[in-house]
Coordinates of C-alpha atoms and ligand atoms in Angstrom, one line a residue:
X35 CA 50.0 12.5 -14.6
X36 CA 50.5 14.3 -11.6
X37 CA 49.2 13.1 -8.0
X38 CA 47.7 9.7 -8.9
X39 CA 46.6 7.4 -6.4
X40 CA 48.1 3.6 -7.1
X41 CA 47.2 1.2 -9.0
X42 CA 46.5 2.2 -13.0
X43 CA 42.7 0.7 -13.4
X44 CA 41.8 -0.4 -16.9
X45 CA 38.4 0.6 -16.3
X46 CA 36.9 3.8 -13.9
X47 CA 33.1 3.5 -13.7
X48 CA 31.3 6.8 -12.3
X49 CA 28.3 5.7 -10.6
X50 CA 26.4 2.4 -9.1
X51 CA 23.2 2.6 -10.1
X52 CA 21.8 -0.3 -12.2
X53 CA 24.0 0.8 -15.2
X54 CA 27.0 1.4 -13.0
X55 CA 26.7 -1.6 -11.3
X56 CA 26.1 -4.0 -13.7
X57 CA 29.2 -2.6 -16.0
X58 CA 31.4 -3.2 -13.0
X59 CA 30.4 -6.6 -12.6
X60 CA 31.0 -7.6 -16.2
X61 CA 34.2 -6.0 -16.8
X62 CA 35.3 -7.2 -13.8
X63 CA 34.7 -10.3 -14.5
X64 CA 36.0 -10.3 -18.1
X65 CA 39.1 -9.7 -16.1
X66 CA 39.7 -5.8 -16.3
X67 CA 40.8 -3.7 -13.4
X68 CA 37.9 -1.9 -12.2
X69 CA 37.4 0.8 -10.0
X70 CA 33.7 1.8 -9.3
X71 CA 32.8 5.3 -7.6
X72 CA 30.1 6.3 -6.1
X73 CA 29.5 9.9 -4.7
X74 CA 26.8 9.0 -2.0
X75 CA 27.2 7.1 1.1
X76 CA 25.3 4.4 -0.2
X77 CA 25.2 2.7 -3.4
X78 CA 22.8 2.3 -5.7
X79 CA 21.5 5.0 -7.1
X80 CA 17.9 5.1 -8.2
X81 CA 17.4 1.9 -6.7
X82 CA 19.0 2.5 -3.5
X83 CA 17.0 2.5 -0.3
X84 CA 17.3 3.9 3.3
X85 CA 15.6 2.8 6.8
X86 CA 13.5 4.4 8.8
X87 CA 11.8 2.4 12.0
X88 CA 12.0 -0.7 10.9
X89 CA 11.1 -0.1 7.0
X90 CA 13.7 -0.5 4.1
X91 CA 12.3 2.0 1.9
X92 CA 13.4 2.0 -1.7
X93 CA 14.9 5.5 -2.7
X94 CA 12.5 5.2 -5.7
X95 CA 9.5 3.9 -6.7
X96 CA 10.5 0.4 -9.1
X97 CA 9.1 -2.8 -10.7
X98 CA 11.2 -4.5 -13.1
X99 CA 9.4 -4.9 -16.2
X100 CA 10.9 -8.3 -17.2
X101 CA 12.7 -9.2 -14.1
X102 CA 15.3 -12.1 -14.3
X103 CA 13.9 -12.4 -17.9
X104 CA 15.4 -9.2 -19.2
X105 CA 19.1 -7.3 -18.9
X106 CA 19.2 -7.2 -15.3
X107 CA 18.5 -10.9 -15.2
X108 CA 21.0 -11.1 -18.3
X109 CA 24.0 -9.4 -16.4
X110 CA 23.5 -11.5 -13.4
X111 CA 23.6 -14.9 -15.2
X112 CA 26.8 -13.5 -17.0
X113 CA 28.3 -12.9 -13.6
X114 CA 27.2 -15.8 -12.4
X115 CA 24.7 -14.3 -9.4
X116 CA 21.3 -15.2 -11.1
X117 CA 20.9 -17.3 -8.1
X118 CA 21.4 -14.3 -5.4
X119 CA 18.2 -12.3 -6.6
X120 CA 15.0 -13.9 -6.8
X121 CA 12.5 -12.1 -8.4
X122 CA 9.3 -12.8 -7.5
X123 CA 6.2 -12.5 -10.2
X124 CA 3.1 -11.8 -8.2
X125 CA -0.3 -13.6 -9.0
X126 CA -2.2 -10.0 -7.7
X127 CA 0.2 -7.8 -9.7
X128 CA -1.7 -4.6 -10.2
X129 CA -5.1 -2.5 -10.2
X130 CA -6.2 0.6 -11.7
X131 CA -8.3 2.1 -9.1
X132 CA -10.1 5.4 -8.6
X133 CA -12.4 7.6 -10.8
X134 CA -15.0 5.0 -11.0
X135 CA -12.7 2.0 -12.0
X136 CA -11.6 -0.6 -10.4
X137 CA -9.8 -3.3 -12.7
X138 CA -7.3 -5.7 -11.8
X139 CA -4.4 -7.3 -13.5
X140 CA -3.5 -11.1 -12.4
X141 CA -0.3 -12.5 -14.0
X142 CA -1.8 -15.6 -15.3
X143 CA -3.1 -15.0 -19.0
X144 CA -6.1 -16.9 -17.8
X145 CA -7.1 -14.2 -16.0
X146 CA -7.3 -12.0 -18.9
X147 CA -11.3 -12.3 -20.1
X148 CA -11.8 -10.9 -16.3
X149 CA -9.7 -7.9 -16.6
X150 CA -10.9 -7.2 -20.4
X151 CA -14.6 -7.8 -19.5
X152 CA -14.3 -5.5 -16.7
X153 CA -12.1 -2.9 -18.3
X154 CA -15.1 -2.9 -21.1
X155 CA -18.0 -2.6 -18.8
X156 CA -16.2 -0.1 -16.3
X157 CA -14.6 2.3 -19.4
X158 CA -17.8 1.9 -21.2
X159 CA -16.6 1.0 -24.8
X160 CA -18.9 0.2 -27.6
X161 CA -18.8 -2.8 -29.2
X162 CA -17.6 -0.6 -32.6
X163 CA -14.5 0.1 -30.8
X164 CA -13.7 -3.8 -30.8
X165 CA -11.9 -4.2 -34.2
X166 CA -9.8 -1.3 -33.5
X167 CA -8.7 -2.5 -30.2
X168 CA -8.4 -6.1 -31.2
X169 CA -5.8 -4.8 -33.8
X170 CA -4.1 -2.8 -31.2
X171 CA -3.5 -5.7 -29.1
X172 CA -2.5 -7.8 -31.8
X173 CA 0.2 -5.1 -32.6
X174 CA 1.6 -5.3 -28.9
X175 CA 1.5 -8.8 -29.0
X176 CA 3.1 -9.4 -32.6
X177 CA 3.8 -6.4 -34.5
X178 CA 7.1 -7.3 -36.6
X179 CA 10.3 -6.0 -36.0
X180 CA 10.2 -4.3 -39.6
X181 CA 6.6 -2.7 -38.8
X182 CA 8.3 -1.2 -35.1
X183 CA 10.9 0.4 -37.0
X184 CA 8.6 2.3 -38.9
X185 CA 6.8 3.5 -36.2
X186 CA 10.2 4.5 -34.2
X187 CA 9.8 8.1 -35.1
X188 CA 6.6 8.4 -34.8
X189 CA 4.5 9.3 -31.5
X190 CA 2.1 6.9 -29.5
X191 CA -0.4 9.0 -29.7
X192 CA -0.4 9.0 -34.0
X193 CA -0.3 5.2 -33.6
X194 CA -3.2 4.9 -31.0
X195 CA -5.5 7.5 -33.8
X196 CA -4.9 4.9 -36.4
X197 CA -6.7 2.1 -34.2
X198 CA -9.1 4.2 -32.1
X199 CA -10.1 7.9 -30.4
X200 CA -12.1 6.4 -27.4
X201 CA -11.5 9.1 -24.5
X202 CA -11.2 6.4 -21.7
X203 CA -8.9 4.4 -23.7
X204 CA -6.5 7.5 -25.0
X205 CA -6.3 8.5 -21.2
X206 CA -5.2 5.1 -20.1
X207 CA -3.1 4.4 -22.8
X208 CA -1.7 8.1 -22.1
X209 CA -1.5 7.2 -18.4
X210 CA 0.4 4.0 -18.9
X211 CA 3.2 5.5 -21.8
X212 CA 3.9 8.4 -19.4
X213 CA 4.7 6.0 -16.7
X214 CA 7.3 3.9 -18.7
X215 CA 9.2 7.0 -20.0
X216 CA 7.9 9.7 -17.5
X217 CA 7.8 11.7 -20.5
X218 CA 4.5 13.3 -22.5
X219 CA 2.8 10.0 -24.2
X220 CA 1.9 12.4 -27.2
X221 CA 5.8 12.8 -27.1
X222 CA 7.1 9.2 -27.0
X223 CA 8.3 7.3 -29.9
X224 CA 5.3 4.4 -30.5
X225 CA 8.0 2.0 -31.7
X226 CA 9.7 1.8 -28.7
X227 CA 6.7 1.8 -26.7
X228 CA 5.1 -1.3 -28.9
X229 CA 8.7 -2.3 -28.5
X230 CA 9.0 -2.6 -24.7
X231 CA 5.4 -3.7 -24.4
X232 CA 6.3 -6.9 -26.8
X233 CA 9.0 -7.5 -24.4
X234 CA 7.3 -7.2 -21.6
X235 CA 4.3 -9.3 -22.5
X236 CA 6.5 -12.3 -23.9
X237 CA 8.7 -12.2 -20.5
X238 CA 5.5 -12.4 -18.6
X239 CA 7.9 -11.5 -15.3
X240 CA 6.8 -8.1 -14.4
X241 CA 8.3 -8.5 -10.9
X242 CA 10.0 -7.0 -7.8
X243 CA 13.2 -9.1 -6.3
X244 CA 13.6 -10.1 -2.2
X245 CA 15.1 -8.0 -0.4
X246 CA 13.9 -4.8 -2.4
X247 CA 15.3 -2.9 -5.1
X248 CA 18.7 -2.3 -3.9
X249 CA 19.7 -5.9 -3.8
X250 CA 20.2 -6.2 -7.1
X251 CA 22.5 -3.0 -7.3
X252 CA 24.1 -4.4 -4.2
X253 CA 24.3 -7.9 -5.9
X254 CA 26.3 -6.6 -8.8
X255 CA 28.7 -5.0 -6.6
X256 CA 29.6 -8.1 -4.7
X257 CA 30.0 -9.8 -7.8
X258 CA 32.4 -6.9 -9.2
X259 CA 34.1 -6.9 -5.9
X260 CA 34.8 -10.7 -6.0
X261 CA 36.3 -10.5 -9.7
X262 CA 38.7 -8.1 -7.8
X263 CA 37.0 -4.7 -8.4
X264 CA 37.4 -1.9 -6.2
X265 CA 34.4 0.3 -4.8
X266 CA 34.8 3.4 -2.9
X267 CA 31.4 5.3 -1.9
X268 CA 31.2 8.8 -0.9
X269 CA 34.1 9.4 -3.9
X270 CA 32.0 12.4 -6.4
X271 CA 34.1 12.7 -9.2
X272 CA 34.6 16.2 -10.2
X273 CA 36.8 16.2 -13.2
X274 CA 37.4 13.5 -16.1
X275 CA 41.2 13.9 -16.9
X276 CA 42.2 13.7 -20.3
X277 CA 45.4 13.5 -21.7
X278 CA 46.3 14.3 -25.1
X279 CA 43.0 14.1 -25.9
X280 CA 42.2 11.0 -24.1
X281 CA 40.4 9.9 -21.3
X282 CA 42.8 9.0 -18.8
X283 CA 41.8 9.4 -15.2
X284 CA 39.5 11.0 -13.0
X285 CA 40.0 13.7 -10.0
X286 CA 37.2 13.3 -6.8
X287 CA 36.1 16.6 -5.0
X288 CA 38.2 15.7 -2.1
X289 CA 41.3 16.0 -4.5
X290 CA 41.9 12.2 -5.0
X291 CA 43.3 11.7 -8.7
X292 CA 42.7 8.0 -10.3
X293 CA 44.1 6.6 -13.5
X294 CA 42.2 4.9 -15.9
X295 CA 42.4 3.6 -19.9
X296 CA 39.0 4.1 -19.7
X297 CA 36.2 5.8 -17.7
X298 CA 32.7 5.4 -18.1
X299 CA 30.4 7.6 -17.1
X300 CA 26.7 6.6 -15.9
X301 CA 25.8 10.2 -15.2
X302 CA 23.6 12.6 -17.8
X303 CA 25.5 13.0 -21.0
X304 CA 24.9 16.8 -20.3
X305 CA 26.6 16.1 -16.8
X306 CA 29.3 14.3 -18.4
X307 CA 30.2 16.7 -21.4
X308 CA 29.3 20.0 -19.5
X309 CA 30.4 19.1 -15.9
X310 CA 32.7 16.3 -15.8
X311 CA 34.8 16.9 -18.7
X312 CA 33.8 20.5 -20.0
X313 CA 32.5 21.0 -23.4
X314 CA 35.5 22.2 -25.2
X315 CA 37.6 19.1 -25.9
X316 CA 34.1 18.0 -27.9
X317 CA 33.2 18.5 -31.5
X318 CA 30.8 21.4 -32.0
X319 CA 28.0 19.0 -33.4
X320 CA 28.3 16.6 -30.5
X321 CA 28.2 19.4 -28.2
X322 CA 24.7 20.6 -29.7
X323 CA 23.7 17.3 -29.9
X324 CA 23.7 17.1 -26.3
X325 CA 22.6 19.9 -25.8
X326 CA 19.3 19.6 -27.3
X327 CA 18.8 15.7 -25.7
X328 CA 15.4 15.7 -24.2
X329 CA 15.4 14.3 -20.7
X330 CA 12.3 12.6 -19.0
X331 CA 10.3 14.1 -15.9
X332 CA 11.8 14.2 -12.3
X333 CA 9.3 12.4 -9.7
X334 CA 7.7 13.4 -6.3
X335 CA 7.1 10.5 -4.3
X336 CA 5.5 10.0 -0.9
X337 CA 6.7 7.1 1.5
X338 CA 3.6 5.9 3.1
X339 CA 3.8 3.8 6.1
X340 CA 0.8 1.9 7.5
X341 CA 0.1 0.1 10.4
X342 CA -1.3 -3.2 8.9
X343 CA -1.6 -4.7 5.7
X344 CA -4.3 -2.8 3.8
X345 CA -3.3 -3.2 0.4
X346 CA -3.5 -7.1 -1.4
X347 CA -1.7 -6.2 -4.7
X348 CA 1.4 -5.4 -5.2
X349 CA 1.4 -2.1 -7.4
X350 CA -1.9 0.3 -7.9
X351 CA -2.4 2.9 -10.7
X352 CA -4.6 5.7 -8.8
X353 CA -6.7 8.2 -10.8
X354 CA -8.1 11.1 -9.6
X355 CA -9.2 14.1 -10.7
X356 CA -8.4 17.0 -8.3
X357 CA -10.2 19.4 -9.9
X358 CA -13.0 17.3 -10.5
X359 CA -13.0 18.1 -14.3
X360 CA -12.0 14.9 -15.6
X361 CA -14.7 12.4 -17.2
X362 CA -12.8 9.3 -18.6
X363 CA -15.5 8.2 -20.9
X364 CA -15.7 11.7 -22.2
X365 CA -12.1 13.5 -22.2
X366 CA -11.1 15.0 -25.8
X367 CA -8.0 14.4 -27.3
X368 CA -7.0 17.5 -26.2
X369 CA -8.1 17.4 -22.7
X370 CA -5.9 14.1 -22.6
X371 CA -2.6 16.1 -24.0
X372 CA -3.3 18.4 -21.6
X373 CA -2.7 16.4 -18.7
X374 CA 0.8 15.6 -19.3
X375 CA 1.2 19.3 -20.7
X376 CA 0.1 20.1 -17.0
X377 CA 2.9 17.7 -16.0
X378 CA 5.6 19.3 -17.5
X379 CA 4.9 22.8 -16.1
X380 CA 4.1 21.5 -12.5
X381 CA 0.8 22.3 -13.1
X382 CA -1.7 19.8 -11.3
X383 CA -3.2 17.8 -13.8
X384 CA -7.1 17.1 -14.1
X385 CA -6.4 13.8 -14.3
X386 CA -4.1 12.5 -11.5
X387 CA -2.5 9.7 -11.8
X388 CA -0.2 7.8 -8.7
X389 CA 2.2 5.1 -9.8
X390 CA 2.2 3.3 -6.2
X391 CA 4.3 -0.4 -5.3
X392 CA 3.8 -2.2 -2.2
X393 CA 7.3 -3.7 -1.9
X394 CA 6.4 -5.6 1.5
X395 CA 3.3 -7.5 -0.2
X396 CA 6.3 -9.1 -1.9
X397 CA 9.4 -9.6 0.6
X398 CA 7.2 -8.7 4.3
X399 CA 11.1 -8.7 5.8
X400 CA 10.8 -4.7 4.2
X401 CA 8.4 -3.7 6.8
X402 CA 7.9 -4.6 10.5
X403 CA 5.7 -7.5 11.2
X404 CA 2.0 -6.9 10.2
X405 CA 3.3 -3.2 8.5
X406 CA 2.7 -2.1 4.9
X407 CA 4.6 0.8 3.1
X408 CA 2.9 2.1 -0.2
X409 CA 5.7 4.4 -2.4
X410 CA 3.5 6.4 -3.8
X411 CA 5.2 8.4 -7.1
X412 CA 3.5 10.7 -9.8
X413 CA 6.0 12.7 -12.4
X414 CA 7.1 16.4 -11.8
X415 CA 9.0 18.6 -13.6
X416 CA 13.0 18.9 -13.5
X417 CA 14.3 21.0 -11.4
X418 CA 15.1 23.6 -13.6
X419 CA 11.3 24.4 -14.3
X420 CA 9.5 26.5 -11.6
X421 CA 6.6 24.5 -10.9
X422 CA 3.2 26.3 -11.2
X423 CA 1.8 25.0 -8.2
X424 CA 4.2 24.3 -5.1
X425 CA 5.3 20.9 -4.5
X426 CA 3.3 21.1 -1.3
X427 CA 0.1 21.7 -3.1
X428 CA 1.3 18.6 -5.1
X429 CA 1.3 16.1 -2.1
X430 CA -2.2 17.3 -0.9
X431 CA -3.6 16.7 -3.8
X432 CA -1.7 13.1 -4.1
X433 CA -2.5 12.3 -0.7
X434 CA -6.5 13.5 -1.5
X435 CA -6.4 11.2 -4.7
X436 CA -4.8 8.2 -2.7
X437 CA -7.7 8.4 0.2
X438 CA -10.2 9.1 -2.2
X439 CA -9.4 5.6 -4.4
X440 CA -8.4 3.6 -1.5
X441 CA -10.2 5.1 1.4
X442 CA -9.7 2.3 3.5
X443 CA -5.9 2.7 4.2
X444 CA -6.6 6.3 6.0
X445 CA -7.3 5.2 9.2
X446 CA -3.7 3.1 9.2
X447 CA -1.5 5.6 8.3
X448 CA 1.6 5.9 11.0
X449 CA 3.4 8.6 8.9
X450 CA 4.0 10.1 5.7
X451 CA 7.6 11.3 4.2
X452 CA 8.2 13.1 0.6
X453 CA 10.6 13.0 -1.6
X454 CA 10.7 15.9 -4.1
X455 CA 12.1 16.3 -7.4
X456 CA 15.0 17.9 -5.6
X457 CA 16.2 15.1 -3.6
X458 CA 16.1 13.1 -6.2
X459 CA 18.4 15.5 -8.3
X460 CA 20.7 15.5 -5.6
X461 CA 20.8 11.6 -4.9
X462 CA 21.1 10.4 -8.7
X463 CA 23.3 13.2 -10.0
X464 CA 21.8 13.8 -12.9
X465 CA 21.0 17.7 -13.2
X466 CA 17.3 18.6 -13.2
X467 CA 17.3 14.7 -11.9
X468 CA 15.8 13.5 -14.8
X469 CA 14.4 9.4 -14.0
X470 CA 15.7 8.8 -17.7
X471 CA 18.5 10.8 -18.5
X472 CA 17.8 10.4 -22.4
X473 CA 14.5 9.7 -22.9
X474 CA 12.7 7.6 -25.8
X475 CA 11.0 10.4 -27.8
X476 CA 11.4 10.0 -31.9
X477 CA 15.0 10.7 -32.6
X478 CA 16.4 9.3 -29.3
X479 CA 16.1 5.8 -29.7
X480 CA 17.2 2.7 -31.8
X481 CA 20.3 4.3 -33.8
X482 CA 19.3 7.6 -32.8
X483 CA 20.5 6.6 -28.9
X484 CA 23.3 8.4 -28.2
X485 CA 26.7 6.1 -28.6
X486 CA 28.2 4.8 -25.9
X487 CA 31.7 5.2 -27.3
X488 CA 32.0 9.2 -27.1
X489 CA 33.9 11.3 -29.6
X490 CA 37.0 11.3 -26.4
X491 CA 39.3 8.0 -26.9
X492 CA 38.9 6.5 -23.3
X493 CA 35.3 8.0 -22.6
X494 CA 31.8 5.9 -22.7
X495 CA 29.1 6.9 -22.1
X496 CA 26.8 3.8 -20.0
X497 CA 23.2 3.6 -17.8
X498 CA 19.7 5.2 -19.2
X499 CA 21.2 7.8 -21.3
X500 CA 23.0 5.9 -24.2
X501 CA 22.3 3.3 -25.9
X502 CA 20.0 0.0 -25.5
X503 CA 16.3 -0.4 -25.3
X504 CA 14.0 -0.8 -22.6
X505 CA 12.4 0.5 -19.7
X506 CA 14.0 2.8 -16.8
X507 CA 16.2 0.0 -14.8
X508 CA 16.7 -2.3 -18.1
X509 CA 17.5 0.0 -20.3
X510 CA 20.7 0.5 -18.0
X511 CA 21.2 -2.9 -17.5
X512 CA 21.3 -3.5 -21.4
X513 CA 23.3 0.0 -21.8
X514 CA 25.9 -1.8 -19.6
X515 CA 26.0 -4.7 -21.4
X516 CA 26.3 -3.1 -24.8
X517 CA 29.1 -0.8 -23.2
X518 CA 30.9 -4.0 -21.8
X519 CA 30.9 -6.1 -25.0
X520 CA 32.5 -2.3 -26.4
X521 CA 35.2 -2.1 -24.0
X522 CA 36.1 -6.2 -24.4
X523 CA 36.1 -4.9 -28.3
X524 CA 38.2 -1.7 -27.8
X525 CA 40.8 -3.3 -25.7
X526 CA 40.8 -6.7 -27.6
X527 CA 41.4 -4.5 -30.7
X528 CA 44.0 -2.2 -29.2
X529 CA 42.6 0.9 -29.6
X530 CA 42.7 0.9 -25.7
X531 CA 46.0 -0.9 -24.2
X532 CA 46.1 -3.5 -21.5
X533 CA 49.0 -1.7 -20.0
X534 CA 47.9 -1.9 -16.1
X535 CA 48.0 -5.8 -15.4
X536 CA 44.3 -6.7 -16.3
X537 CA 44.3 -10.0 -17.9
X538 CA 41.3 -10.6 -20.2
X539 CA 39.3 -13.6 -19.7
X540 CA 38.5 -15.3 -22.9
Ligands
FAD86 C1 10.6 7.6 -8.6 C2 11.3 6.7 -9.8 C3 10.5 5.7 -10.1 C4 11.0 4.9 -10.7 N1 10.4 3.8 -11.8 C5 10.8 2.8 -12.2 C6 10.5 1.6 -12.4 O1 9.1 1.3 -12.0 N2 10.8 0.3 -13.2 C7 12.1 1.0 -13.9 O2 12.6 0.3 -14.8 N3 12.8 1.8 -13.6 C8 12.2 3.2 -13.2 N4 12.5 4.0 -12.3 C9 14.0 4.9 -13.7 C10 15.2 3.9 -13.3 O3 15.3 3.9 -11.7 C11 16.3 4.2 -14.1 O4 16.2 4.7 -15.6 C12 17.6 3.4 -13.8 O5 17.5 2.7 -12.3 C13 18.5 4.7 -13.9 O6 20.2 3.9 -13.3 P1 21.5 4.6 -14.1 O7 22.5 3.4 -13.7 O8 21.6 5.0 -15.3 O9 21.5 5.9 -13.1 P2 21.4 6.1 -11.3 O10 20.4 5.1 -11.0 O11 20.6 7.4 -11.6 O12 22.3 6.0 -10.9 C14 23.4 7.0 -11.1 C15 24.8 6.7 -10.2 O13 25.9 8.0 -10.4 C16 26.2 8.6 -9.5 N5 26.7 9.5 -9.8 C17 26.2 10.9 -10.6 N6 27.3 11.9 -10.9 C18 28.4 11.2 -10.1 C19 29.5 11.8 -9.5 N7 30.2 13.0 -10.4 N8 30.7 11.1 -9.0 C20 30.1 9.9 -8.5 N9 28.8 9.6 -8.5 C21 28.2 9.9 -9.4 C22 24.8 8.5 -8.6 O14 24.8 8.8 -7.2 C23 24.2 7.4 -8.9 O15 24.1 6.3 -7.8 C24 12.3 5.1 -11.7 C25 13.3 5.9 -11.2 C26 12.6 6.6 -9.9 C27 13.9 8.1 -9.8

């Protein structure tokens, strides 16, 4: 390969989100000579951050559904960095507020009866619904794996209809699952939703780390560098280079070339196949499969700085109806569906829901003394879809919804900043800006997820696009674990040879 910058690496990882940073740490820890390339000036992908007026602001809007008890914790443990990330599992975890609801969620199981009682009263759930609801709750706790597998290719909507058709319950499950997978709930895999919920309940670690979301990829990358990995930022990969039909390196936008025995892309499969490699070397059937992959929606976020601490919870799900026409207690199934159809079309839905995280309640150091920052997000279409309502109208509707449900914040707003869908796309580099690049719908979960080994020898996919199970960041971390194990096996069995001086740890 001409013009290659020495040395030659065992593994080149593209991207430093949770997927790329986890993989870099695991592969460097395993003794592989690892190069990590990040196009942005700052690492972390979706979990990166920026600073303004003394606030450290998450680029995304994150909570971690299993904290140190999920795959992120597992990676940190494997690379001996677990003590460097402190996940905090707050007592006042969340609150559903708006449209006449104010339901608190505490982490203590002892508080569950209070939450159930308030939900029953405020949602107006009649006693005749209780058997179905209890059955559904027991599924979310205990459905056995073989039954979960039976639900993998059926939708959440089909599943809920076997238990209840109560409009308020349907609406709230719609909101929760759309937040899990950032996709219309009625298209998402029921099996995957139940699998994820069971893990969340069993782990009891819905949490957020001290130091902000960015501490996670940063710690992974420090661990990688501690094991000899090389990290380059402002290093955009323009092309994945093939030689004799196998991936052999990358070329950066500035012309530098690096050689590696294996290349792992954590961009979306569509980007990797159609842009970074180019479609020709892939078998036609594989190209077709990647072309047809469903990606999640993008988002609009508002970062809202407050002059004092107003919100007590770590997160809130804020509900509102900009048109005034949505009634939780009477919405028809078609109306519930229409909410997410509108999200996909970029039309402000009748039921608007805002995922709101308050990181400084976990780590006061993320805001100047006495101040608070709210990360407020809602799903929004890919940049390839022309939204029916312009982003400015969305921001206005989001603010009105927030201020109607939580009016006490209004007098304390210092400033607001919008991170739109284009900004997300450009930061994470995945065309369209999907929050989850292979979304968990029937046909794209479990064994049907795109494989980590690509059809091209030496080329692998990791991150939220390939392999694994779980929600967002945990999907990406689990995928990195699976990818590291596959690389380990491929290096050991000689399908990739260790010609670069790397030495596998036993
Ligand atoms: C607003 C928002 C809210 C979210 N909320 C949650 C939540 O609450 N909980 C949760 O678990 N998940 C959440 N997610 C989803 C979660 O963040 C992602 O699924 C996960 O972090 C993706 O990790 P990744 O490693 O696959 O990719 P990313 O984090 O997207 O990282 C990809 C990286 O690759 C780099 N890259 C891409 N192309 C190139 C190239 N050609 N050359 C060099 N570098 C390149 C990018 O710059 C980026 O750093 C949210 C995401 C967003 C944006």
